mmCIF file with all atom_site columns, C-alpha atoms in Angstrom:
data_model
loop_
_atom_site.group_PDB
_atom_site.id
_atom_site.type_symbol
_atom_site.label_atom_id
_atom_site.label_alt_id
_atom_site.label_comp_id
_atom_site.label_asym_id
_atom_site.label_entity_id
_atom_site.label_seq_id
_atom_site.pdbx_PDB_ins_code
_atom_site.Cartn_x
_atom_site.Cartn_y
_atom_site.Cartn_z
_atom_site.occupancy
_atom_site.B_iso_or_equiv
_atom_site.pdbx_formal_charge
_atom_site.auth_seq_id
_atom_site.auth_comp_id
_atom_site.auth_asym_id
_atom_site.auth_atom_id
_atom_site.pdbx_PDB_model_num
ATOM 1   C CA . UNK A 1 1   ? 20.395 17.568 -47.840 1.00 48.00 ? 16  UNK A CA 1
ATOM 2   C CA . UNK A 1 2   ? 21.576 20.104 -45.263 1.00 54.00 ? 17  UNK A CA 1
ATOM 3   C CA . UNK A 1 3   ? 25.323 20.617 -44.043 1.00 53.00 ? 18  UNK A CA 1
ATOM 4   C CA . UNK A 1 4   ? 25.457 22.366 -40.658 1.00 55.00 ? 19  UNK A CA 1
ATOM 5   C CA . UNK A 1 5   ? 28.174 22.706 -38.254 1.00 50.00 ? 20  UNK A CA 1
ATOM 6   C CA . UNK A 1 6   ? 29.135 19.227 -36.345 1.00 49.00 ? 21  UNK A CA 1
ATOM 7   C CA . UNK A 1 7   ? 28.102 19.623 -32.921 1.00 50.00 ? 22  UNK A CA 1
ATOM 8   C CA . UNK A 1 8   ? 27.790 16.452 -30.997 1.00 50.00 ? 23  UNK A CA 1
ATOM 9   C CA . UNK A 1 9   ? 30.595 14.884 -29.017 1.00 47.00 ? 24  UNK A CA 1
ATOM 10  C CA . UNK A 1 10  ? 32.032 11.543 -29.418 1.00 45.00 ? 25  UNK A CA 1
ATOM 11  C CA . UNK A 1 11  ? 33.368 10.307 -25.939 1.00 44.00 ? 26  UNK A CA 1
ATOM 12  C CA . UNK A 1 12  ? 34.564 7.339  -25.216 1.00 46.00 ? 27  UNK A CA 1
ATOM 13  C CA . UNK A 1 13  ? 34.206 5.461  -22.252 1.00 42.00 ? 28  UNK A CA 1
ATOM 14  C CA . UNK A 1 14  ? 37.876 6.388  -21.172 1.00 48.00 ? 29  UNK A CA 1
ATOM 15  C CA . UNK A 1 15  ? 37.134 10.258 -21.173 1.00 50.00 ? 30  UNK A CA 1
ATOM 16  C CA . UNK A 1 16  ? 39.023 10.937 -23.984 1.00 59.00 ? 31  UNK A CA 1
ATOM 17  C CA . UNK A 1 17  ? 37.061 11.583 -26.867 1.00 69.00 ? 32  UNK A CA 1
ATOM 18  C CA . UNK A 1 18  ? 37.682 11.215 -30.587 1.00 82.00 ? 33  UNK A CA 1
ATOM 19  C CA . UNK A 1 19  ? 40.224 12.407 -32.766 1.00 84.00 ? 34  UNK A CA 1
ATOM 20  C CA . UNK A 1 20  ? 38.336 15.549 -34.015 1.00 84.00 ? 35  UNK A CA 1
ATOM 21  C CA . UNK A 1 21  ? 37.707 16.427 -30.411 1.00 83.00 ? 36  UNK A CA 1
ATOM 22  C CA . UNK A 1 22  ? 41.611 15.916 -29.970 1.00 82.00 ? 37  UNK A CA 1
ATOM 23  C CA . UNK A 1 23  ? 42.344 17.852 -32.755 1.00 85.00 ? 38  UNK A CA 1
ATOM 24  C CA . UNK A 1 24  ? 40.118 20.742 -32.152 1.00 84.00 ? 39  UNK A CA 1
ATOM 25  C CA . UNK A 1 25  ? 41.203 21.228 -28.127 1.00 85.00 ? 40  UNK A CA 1
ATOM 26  C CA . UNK A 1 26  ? 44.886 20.773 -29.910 1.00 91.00 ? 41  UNK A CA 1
ATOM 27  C CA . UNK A 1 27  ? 44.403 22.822 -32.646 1.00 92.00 ? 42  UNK A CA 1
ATOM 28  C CA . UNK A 1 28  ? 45.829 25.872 -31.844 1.00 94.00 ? 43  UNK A CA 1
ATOM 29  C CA . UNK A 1 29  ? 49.217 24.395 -30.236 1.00 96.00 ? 44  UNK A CA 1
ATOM 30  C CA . UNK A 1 30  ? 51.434 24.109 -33.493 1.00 96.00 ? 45  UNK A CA 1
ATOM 31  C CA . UNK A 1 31  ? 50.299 28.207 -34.572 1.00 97.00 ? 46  UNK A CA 1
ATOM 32  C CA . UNK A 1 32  ? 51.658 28.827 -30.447 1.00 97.00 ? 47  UNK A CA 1
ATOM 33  C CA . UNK A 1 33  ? 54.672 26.698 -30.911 1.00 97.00 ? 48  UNK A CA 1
ATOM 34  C CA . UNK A 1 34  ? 55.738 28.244 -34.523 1.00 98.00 ? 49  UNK A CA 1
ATOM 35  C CA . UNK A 1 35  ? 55.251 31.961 -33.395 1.00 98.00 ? 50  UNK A CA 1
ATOM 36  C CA . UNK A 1 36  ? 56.731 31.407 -30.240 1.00 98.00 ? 51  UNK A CA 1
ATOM 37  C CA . UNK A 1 37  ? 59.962 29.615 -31.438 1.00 98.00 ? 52  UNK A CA 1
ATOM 38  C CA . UNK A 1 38  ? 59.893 32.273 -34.358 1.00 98.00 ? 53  UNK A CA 1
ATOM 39  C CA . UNK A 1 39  ? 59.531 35.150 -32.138 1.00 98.00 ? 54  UNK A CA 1
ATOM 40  C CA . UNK A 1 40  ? 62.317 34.100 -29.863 1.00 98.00 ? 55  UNK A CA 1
ATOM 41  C CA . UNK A 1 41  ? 64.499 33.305 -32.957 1.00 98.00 ? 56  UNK A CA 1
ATOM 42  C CA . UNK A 1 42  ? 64.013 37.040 -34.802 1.00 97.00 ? 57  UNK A CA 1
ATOM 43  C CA . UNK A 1 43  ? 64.606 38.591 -31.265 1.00 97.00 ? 58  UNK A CA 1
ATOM 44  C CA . UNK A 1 44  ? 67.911 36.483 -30.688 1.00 98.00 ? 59  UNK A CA 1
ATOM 45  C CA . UNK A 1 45  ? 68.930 36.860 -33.907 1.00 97.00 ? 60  UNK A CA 1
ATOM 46  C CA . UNK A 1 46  ? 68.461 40.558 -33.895 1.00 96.00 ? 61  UNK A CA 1
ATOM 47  C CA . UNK A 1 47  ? 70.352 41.005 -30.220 1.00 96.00 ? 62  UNK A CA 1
ATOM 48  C CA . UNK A 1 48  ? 73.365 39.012 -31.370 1.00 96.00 ? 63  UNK A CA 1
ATOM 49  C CA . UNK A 1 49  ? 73.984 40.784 -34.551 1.00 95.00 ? 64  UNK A CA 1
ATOM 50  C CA . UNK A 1 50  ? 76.262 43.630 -34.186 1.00 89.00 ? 65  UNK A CA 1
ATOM 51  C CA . UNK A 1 51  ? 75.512 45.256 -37.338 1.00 94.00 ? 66  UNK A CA 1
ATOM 52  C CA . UNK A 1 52  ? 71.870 45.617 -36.507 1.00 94.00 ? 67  UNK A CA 1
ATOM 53  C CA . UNK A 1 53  ? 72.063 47.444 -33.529 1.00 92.00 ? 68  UNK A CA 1
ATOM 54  C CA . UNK A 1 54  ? 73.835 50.542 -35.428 1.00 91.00 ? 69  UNK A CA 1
ATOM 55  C CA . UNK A 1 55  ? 72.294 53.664 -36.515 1.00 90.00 ? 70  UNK A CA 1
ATOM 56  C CA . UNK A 1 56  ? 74.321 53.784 -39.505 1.00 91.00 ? 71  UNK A CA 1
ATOM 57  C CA . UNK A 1 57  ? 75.884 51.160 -41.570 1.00 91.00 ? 72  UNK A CA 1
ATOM 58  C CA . UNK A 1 58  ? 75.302 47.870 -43.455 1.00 92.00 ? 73  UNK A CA 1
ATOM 59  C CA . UNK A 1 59  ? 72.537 46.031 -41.982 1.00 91.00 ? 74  UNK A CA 1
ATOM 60  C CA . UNK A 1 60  ? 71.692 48.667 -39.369 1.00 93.00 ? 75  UNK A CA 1
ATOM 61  C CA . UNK A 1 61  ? 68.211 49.000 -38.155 1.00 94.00 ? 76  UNK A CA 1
ATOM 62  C CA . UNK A 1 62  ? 69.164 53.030 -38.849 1.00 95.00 ? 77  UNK A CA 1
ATOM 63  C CA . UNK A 1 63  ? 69.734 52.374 -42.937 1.00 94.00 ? 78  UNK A CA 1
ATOM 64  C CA . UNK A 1 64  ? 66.595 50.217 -43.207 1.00 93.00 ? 79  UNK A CA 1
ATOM 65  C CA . UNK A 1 65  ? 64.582 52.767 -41.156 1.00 93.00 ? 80  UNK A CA 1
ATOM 66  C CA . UNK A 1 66  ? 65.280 55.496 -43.277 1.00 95.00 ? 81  UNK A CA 1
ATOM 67  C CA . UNK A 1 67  ? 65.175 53.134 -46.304 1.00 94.00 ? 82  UNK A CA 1
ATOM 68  C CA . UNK A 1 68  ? 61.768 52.399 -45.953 1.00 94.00 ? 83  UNK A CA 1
ATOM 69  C CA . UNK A 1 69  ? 60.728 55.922 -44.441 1.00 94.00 ? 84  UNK A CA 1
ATOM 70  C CA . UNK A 1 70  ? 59.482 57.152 -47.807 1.00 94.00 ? 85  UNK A CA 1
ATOM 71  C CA . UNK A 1 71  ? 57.277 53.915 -48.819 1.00 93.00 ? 86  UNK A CA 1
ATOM 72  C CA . UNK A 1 72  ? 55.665 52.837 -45.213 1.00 94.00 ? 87  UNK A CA 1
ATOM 73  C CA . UNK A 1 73  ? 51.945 53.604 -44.453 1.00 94.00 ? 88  UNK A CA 1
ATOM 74  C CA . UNK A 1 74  ? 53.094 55.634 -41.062 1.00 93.00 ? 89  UNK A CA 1
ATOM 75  C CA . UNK A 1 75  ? 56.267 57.626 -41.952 1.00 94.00 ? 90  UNK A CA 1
ATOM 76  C CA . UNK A 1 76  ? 55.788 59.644 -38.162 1.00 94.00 ? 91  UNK A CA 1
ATOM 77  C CA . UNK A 1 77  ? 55.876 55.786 -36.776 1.00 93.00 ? 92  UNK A CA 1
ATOM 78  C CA . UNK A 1 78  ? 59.817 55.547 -38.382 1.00 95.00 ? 93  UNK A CA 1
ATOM 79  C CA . UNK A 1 79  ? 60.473 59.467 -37.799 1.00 95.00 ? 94  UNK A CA 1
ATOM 80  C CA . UNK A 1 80  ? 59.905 58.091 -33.990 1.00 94.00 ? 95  UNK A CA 1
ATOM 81  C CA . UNK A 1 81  ? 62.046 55.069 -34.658 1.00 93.00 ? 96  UNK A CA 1
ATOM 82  C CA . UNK A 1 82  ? 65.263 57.073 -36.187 1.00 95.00 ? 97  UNK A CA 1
ATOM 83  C CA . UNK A 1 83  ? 65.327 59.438 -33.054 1.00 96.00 ? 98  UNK A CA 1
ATOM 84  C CA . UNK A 1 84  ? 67.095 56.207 -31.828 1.00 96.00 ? 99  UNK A CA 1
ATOM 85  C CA . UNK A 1 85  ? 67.991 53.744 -33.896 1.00 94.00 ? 100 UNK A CA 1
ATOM 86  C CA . UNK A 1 86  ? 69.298 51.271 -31.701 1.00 94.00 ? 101 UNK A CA 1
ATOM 87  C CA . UNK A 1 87  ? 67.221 52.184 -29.058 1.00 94.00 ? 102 UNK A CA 1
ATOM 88  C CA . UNK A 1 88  ? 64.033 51.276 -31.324 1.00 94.00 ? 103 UNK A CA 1
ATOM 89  C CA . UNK A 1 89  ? 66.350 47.858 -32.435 1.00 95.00 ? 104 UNK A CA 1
ATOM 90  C CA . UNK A 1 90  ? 67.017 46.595 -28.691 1.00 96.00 ? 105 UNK A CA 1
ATOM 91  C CA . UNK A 1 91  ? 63.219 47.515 -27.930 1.00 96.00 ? 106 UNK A CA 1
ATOM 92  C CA . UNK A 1 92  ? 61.495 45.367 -31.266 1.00 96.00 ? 107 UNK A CA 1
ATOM 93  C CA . UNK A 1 93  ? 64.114 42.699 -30.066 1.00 97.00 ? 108 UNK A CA 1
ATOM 94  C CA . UNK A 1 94  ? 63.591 42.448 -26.205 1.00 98.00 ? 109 UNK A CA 1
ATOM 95  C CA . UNK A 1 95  ? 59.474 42.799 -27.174 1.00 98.00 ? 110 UNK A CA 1
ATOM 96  C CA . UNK A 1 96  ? 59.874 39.343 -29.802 1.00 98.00 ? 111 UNK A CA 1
ATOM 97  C CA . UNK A 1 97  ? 62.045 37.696 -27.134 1.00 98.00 ? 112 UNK A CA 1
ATOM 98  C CA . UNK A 1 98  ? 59.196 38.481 -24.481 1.00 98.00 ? 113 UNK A CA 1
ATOM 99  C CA . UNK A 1 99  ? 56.343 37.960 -26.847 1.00 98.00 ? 114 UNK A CA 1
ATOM 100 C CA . UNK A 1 100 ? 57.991 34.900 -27.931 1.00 98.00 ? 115 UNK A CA 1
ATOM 101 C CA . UNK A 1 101 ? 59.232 33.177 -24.235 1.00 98.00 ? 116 UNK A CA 1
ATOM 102 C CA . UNK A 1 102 ? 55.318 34.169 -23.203 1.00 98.00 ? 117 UNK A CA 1
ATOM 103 C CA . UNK A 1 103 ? 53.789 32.691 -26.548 1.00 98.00 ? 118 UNK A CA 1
ATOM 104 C CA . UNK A 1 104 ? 55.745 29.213 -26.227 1.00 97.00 ? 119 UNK A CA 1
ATOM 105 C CA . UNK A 1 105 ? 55.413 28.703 -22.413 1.00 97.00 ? 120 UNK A CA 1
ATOM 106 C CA . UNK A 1 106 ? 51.919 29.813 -22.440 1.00 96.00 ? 121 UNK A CA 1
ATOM 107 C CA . UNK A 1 107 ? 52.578 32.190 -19.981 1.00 97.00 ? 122 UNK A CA 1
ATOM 108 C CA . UNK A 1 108 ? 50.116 35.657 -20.506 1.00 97.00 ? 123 UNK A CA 1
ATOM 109 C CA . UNK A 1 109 ? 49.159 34.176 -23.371 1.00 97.00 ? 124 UNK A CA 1
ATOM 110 C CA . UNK A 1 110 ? 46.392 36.737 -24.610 1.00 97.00 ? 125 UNK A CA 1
ATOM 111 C CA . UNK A 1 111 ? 49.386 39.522 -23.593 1.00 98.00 ? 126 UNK A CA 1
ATOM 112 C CA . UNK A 1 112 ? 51.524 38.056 -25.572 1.00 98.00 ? 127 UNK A CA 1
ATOM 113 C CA . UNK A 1 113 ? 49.085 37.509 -28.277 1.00 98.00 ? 128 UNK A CA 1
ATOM 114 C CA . UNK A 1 114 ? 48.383 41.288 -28.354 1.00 98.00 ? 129 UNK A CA 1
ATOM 115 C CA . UNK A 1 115 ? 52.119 41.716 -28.276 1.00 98.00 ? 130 UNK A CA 1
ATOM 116 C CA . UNK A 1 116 ? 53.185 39.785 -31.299 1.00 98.00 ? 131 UNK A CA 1
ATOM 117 C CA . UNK A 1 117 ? 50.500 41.446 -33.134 1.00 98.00 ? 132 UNK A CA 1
ATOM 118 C CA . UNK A 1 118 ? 51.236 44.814 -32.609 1.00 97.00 ? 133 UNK A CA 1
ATOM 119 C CA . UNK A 1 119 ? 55.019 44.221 -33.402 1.00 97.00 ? 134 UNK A CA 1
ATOM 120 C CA . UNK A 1 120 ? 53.543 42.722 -36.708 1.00 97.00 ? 135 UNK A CA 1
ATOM 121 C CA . UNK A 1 121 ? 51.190 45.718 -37.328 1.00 96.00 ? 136 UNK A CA 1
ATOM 122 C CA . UNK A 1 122 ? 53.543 48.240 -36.915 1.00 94.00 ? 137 UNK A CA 1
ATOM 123 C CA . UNK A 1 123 ? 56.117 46.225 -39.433 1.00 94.00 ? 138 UNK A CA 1
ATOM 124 C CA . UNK A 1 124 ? 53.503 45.923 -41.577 1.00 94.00 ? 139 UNK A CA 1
ATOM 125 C CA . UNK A 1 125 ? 52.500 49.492 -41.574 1.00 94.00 ? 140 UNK A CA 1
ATOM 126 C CA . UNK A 1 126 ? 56.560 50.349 -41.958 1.00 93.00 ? 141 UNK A CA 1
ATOM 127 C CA . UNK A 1 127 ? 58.834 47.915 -43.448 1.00 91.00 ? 142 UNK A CA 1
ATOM 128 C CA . UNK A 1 128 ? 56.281 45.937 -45.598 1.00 92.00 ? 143 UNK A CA 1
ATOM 129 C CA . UNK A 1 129 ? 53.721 47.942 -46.354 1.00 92.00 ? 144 UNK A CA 1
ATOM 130 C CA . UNK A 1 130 ? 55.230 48.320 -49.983 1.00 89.00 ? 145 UNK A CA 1
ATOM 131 C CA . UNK A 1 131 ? 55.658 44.867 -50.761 1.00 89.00 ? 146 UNK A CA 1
ATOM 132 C CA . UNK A 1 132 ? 53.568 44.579 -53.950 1.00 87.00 ? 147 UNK A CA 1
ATOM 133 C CA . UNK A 1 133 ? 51.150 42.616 -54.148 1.00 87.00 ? 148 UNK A CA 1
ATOM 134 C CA . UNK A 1 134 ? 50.786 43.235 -50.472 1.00 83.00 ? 149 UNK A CA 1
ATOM 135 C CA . UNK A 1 135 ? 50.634 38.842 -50.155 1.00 83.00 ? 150 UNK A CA 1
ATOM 136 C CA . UNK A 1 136 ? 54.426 38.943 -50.599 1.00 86.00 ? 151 UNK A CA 1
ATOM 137 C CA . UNK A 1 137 ? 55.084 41.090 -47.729 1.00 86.00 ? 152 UNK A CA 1
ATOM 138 C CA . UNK A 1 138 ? 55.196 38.385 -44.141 1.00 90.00 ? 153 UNK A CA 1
ATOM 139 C CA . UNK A 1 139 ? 54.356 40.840 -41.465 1.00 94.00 ? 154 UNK A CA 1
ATOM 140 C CA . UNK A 1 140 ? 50.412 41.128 -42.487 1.00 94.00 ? 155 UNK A CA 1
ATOM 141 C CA . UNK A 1 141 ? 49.843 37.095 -42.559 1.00 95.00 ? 156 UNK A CA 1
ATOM 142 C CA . UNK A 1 142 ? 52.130 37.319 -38.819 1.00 97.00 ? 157 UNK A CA 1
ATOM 143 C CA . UNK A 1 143 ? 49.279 39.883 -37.830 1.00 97.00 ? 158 UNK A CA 1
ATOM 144 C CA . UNK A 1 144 ? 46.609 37.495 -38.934 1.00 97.00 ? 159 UNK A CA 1
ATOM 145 C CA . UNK A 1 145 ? 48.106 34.500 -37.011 1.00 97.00 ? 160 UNK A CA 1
ATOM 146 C CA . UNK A 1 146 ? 48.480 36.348 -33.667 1.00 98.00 ? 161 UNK A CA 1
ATOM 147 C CA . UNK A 1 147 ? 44.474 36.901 -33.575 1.00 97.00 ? 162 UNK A CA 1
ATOM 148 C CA . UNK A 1 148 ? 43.497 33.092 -32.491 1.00 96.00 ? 163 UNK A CA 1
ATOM 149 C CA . UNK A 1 149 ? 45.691 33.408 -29.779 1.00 97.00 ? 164 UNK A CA 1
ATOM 150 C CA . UNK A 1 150 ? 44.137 36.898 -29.027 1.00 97.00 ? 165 UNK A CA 1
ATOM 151 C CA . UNK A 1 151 ? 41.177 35.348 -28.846 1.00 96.00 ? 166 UNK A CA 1
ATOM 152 C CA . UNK A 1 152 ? 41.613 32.151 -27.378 1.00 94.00 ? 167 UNK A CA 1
ATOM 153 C CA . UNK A 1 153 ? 44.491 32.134 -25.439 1.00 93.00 ? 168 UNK A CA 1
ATOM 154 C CA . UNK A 1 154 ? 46.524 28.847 -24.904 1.00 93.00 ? 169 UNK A CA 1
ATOM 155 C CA . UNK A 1 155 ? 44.065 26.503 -22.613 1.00 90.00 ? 170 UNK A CA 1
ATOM 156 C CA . UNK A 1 156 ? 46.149 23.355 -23.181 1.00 90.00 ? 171 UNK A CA 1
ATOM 157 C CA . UNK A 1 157 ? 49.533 22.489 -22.298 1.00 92.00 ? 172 UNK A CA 1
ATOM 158 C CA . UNK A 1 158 ? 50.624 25.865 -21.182 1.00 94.00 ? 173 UNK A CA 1
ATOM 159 C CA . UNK A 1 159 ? 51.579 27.702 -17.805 1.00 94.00 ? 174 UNK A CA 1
ATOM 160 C CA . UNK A 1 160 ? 48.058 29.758 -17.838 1.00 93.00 ? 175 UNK A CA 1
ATOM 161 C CA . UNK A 1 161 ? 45.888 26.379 -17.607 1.00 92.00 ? 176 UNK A CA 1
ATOM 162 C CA . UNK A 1 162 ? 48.268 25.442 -14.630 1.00 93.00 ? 177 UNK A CA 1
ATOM 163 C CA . UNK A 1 163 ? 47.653 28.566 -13.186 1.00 92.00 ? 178 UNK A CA 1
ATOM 164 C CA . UNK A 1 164 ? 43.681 28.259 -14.041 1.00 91.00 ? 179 UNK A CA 1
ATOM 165 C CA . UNK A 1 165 ? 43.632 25.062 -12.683 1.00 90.00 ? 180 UNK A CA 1
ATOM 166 C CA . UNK A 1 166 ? 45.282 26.201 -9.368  1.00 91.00 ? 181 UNK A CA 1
ATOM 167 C CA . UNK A 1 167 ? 43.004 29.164 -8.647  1.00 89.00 ? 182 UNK A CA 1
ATOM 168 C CA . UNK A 1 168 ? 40.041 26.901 -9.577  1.00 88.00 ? 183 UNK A CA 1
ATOM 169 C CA . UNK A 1 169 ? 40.764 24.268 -6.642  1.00 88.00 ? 184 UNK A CA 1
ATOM 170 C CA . UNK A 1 170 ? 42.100 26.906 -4.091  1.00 87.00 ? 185 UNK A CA 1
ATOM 171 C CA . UNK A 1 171 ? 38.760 28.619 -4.601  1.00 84.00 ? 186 UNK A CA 1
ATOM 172 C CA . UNK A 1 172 ? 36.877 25.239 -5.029  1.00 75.00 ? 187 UNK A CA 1
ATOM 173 C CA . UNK A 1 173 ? 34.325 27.037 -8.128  1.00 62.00 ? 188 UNK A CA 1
ATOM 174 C CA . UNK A 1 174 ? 34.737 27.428 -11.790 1.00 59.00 ? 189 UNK A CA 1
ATOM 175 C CA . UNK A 1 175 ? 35.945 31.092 -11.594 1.00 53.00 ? 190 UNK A CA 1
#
């Protein structure tokens, strides 16, 4: 007996297919809604928190900087940070809240993909890279969720398949 990959297509009469064909076009919709409502949390969070915004102090993004200086994968990458502290803060919060607005409107998607990944790699790489074992630390699994949106974008329910769907029938092709 062989196993392969399913590839015929159940559709009904009505157009709409079956549940697995529902599920798979659908698939990817709770990853974009937890990553974008997460990514617009962390950024909010991290604007409205006075202490954060600091070079120095309890709870600065300074202290955890130079904290974590010694242990991260790219110490040059948090030498760059702690020429500004809070200059580095507002900029990994303004980059979540954009990643994260673009990620749950489906807006840029892929951008915003690429966005939220590379603000996970370079956390990763800085303030997690000593979590041991490396499973513990959240940034790395963050990194791996980005990459389905990378790839696929958000073609469902978003403001890029209105936009698709626009150019298509002002241009009258498949472009």
């Amino acid at each position: 007996m062989t196993h392969g990959m399913r590839t015929d297509v159940h559709i009904s009469p009505e157009g709409g297919g079956d549940w697995r064909d529902n599920a798979a076009r659908y698939a990817l919709l709770p990853l974009r809604i937890f990553l974008g409502v997460t990514f617009i949390y962390a950024g909010l969070d991290k604007l409205t928190d006075s202490a954060f915004m600091k070079d120095a102090g309890a709870g600065s993004i300074g202290d955890m900087m130079r904290t974590v200086r010694d242990s991260s994968a790219v110490p040059a990458l948090v030498d760059l940070a702690l020429k500004n502290p809070a200059g580095f803060g507002y900029a990994i919060a303004l980059g979540e809240l954009a990643v994260g607005i673009g990620t749950l409107l489906g807006l840029l998607t892929r951008l915003a993909a690429v966005g939220g990944a590379l603000i996970s790699l370079s956390l990763w790489l800085t303030v997690s890279w000593a979590s041991d074992p490396y499973y513990y630390g959240n940034d790395l699994a963050y990194l791996m969720a980005w990459l389905p949106l990378v790839l696929a974008g958000a073609p469902l329910l978003s403001l890029d398949a209105v936009l698709r769907t626009r150019r298509r029938r002002r241009t009258g092709g498949y472009r």
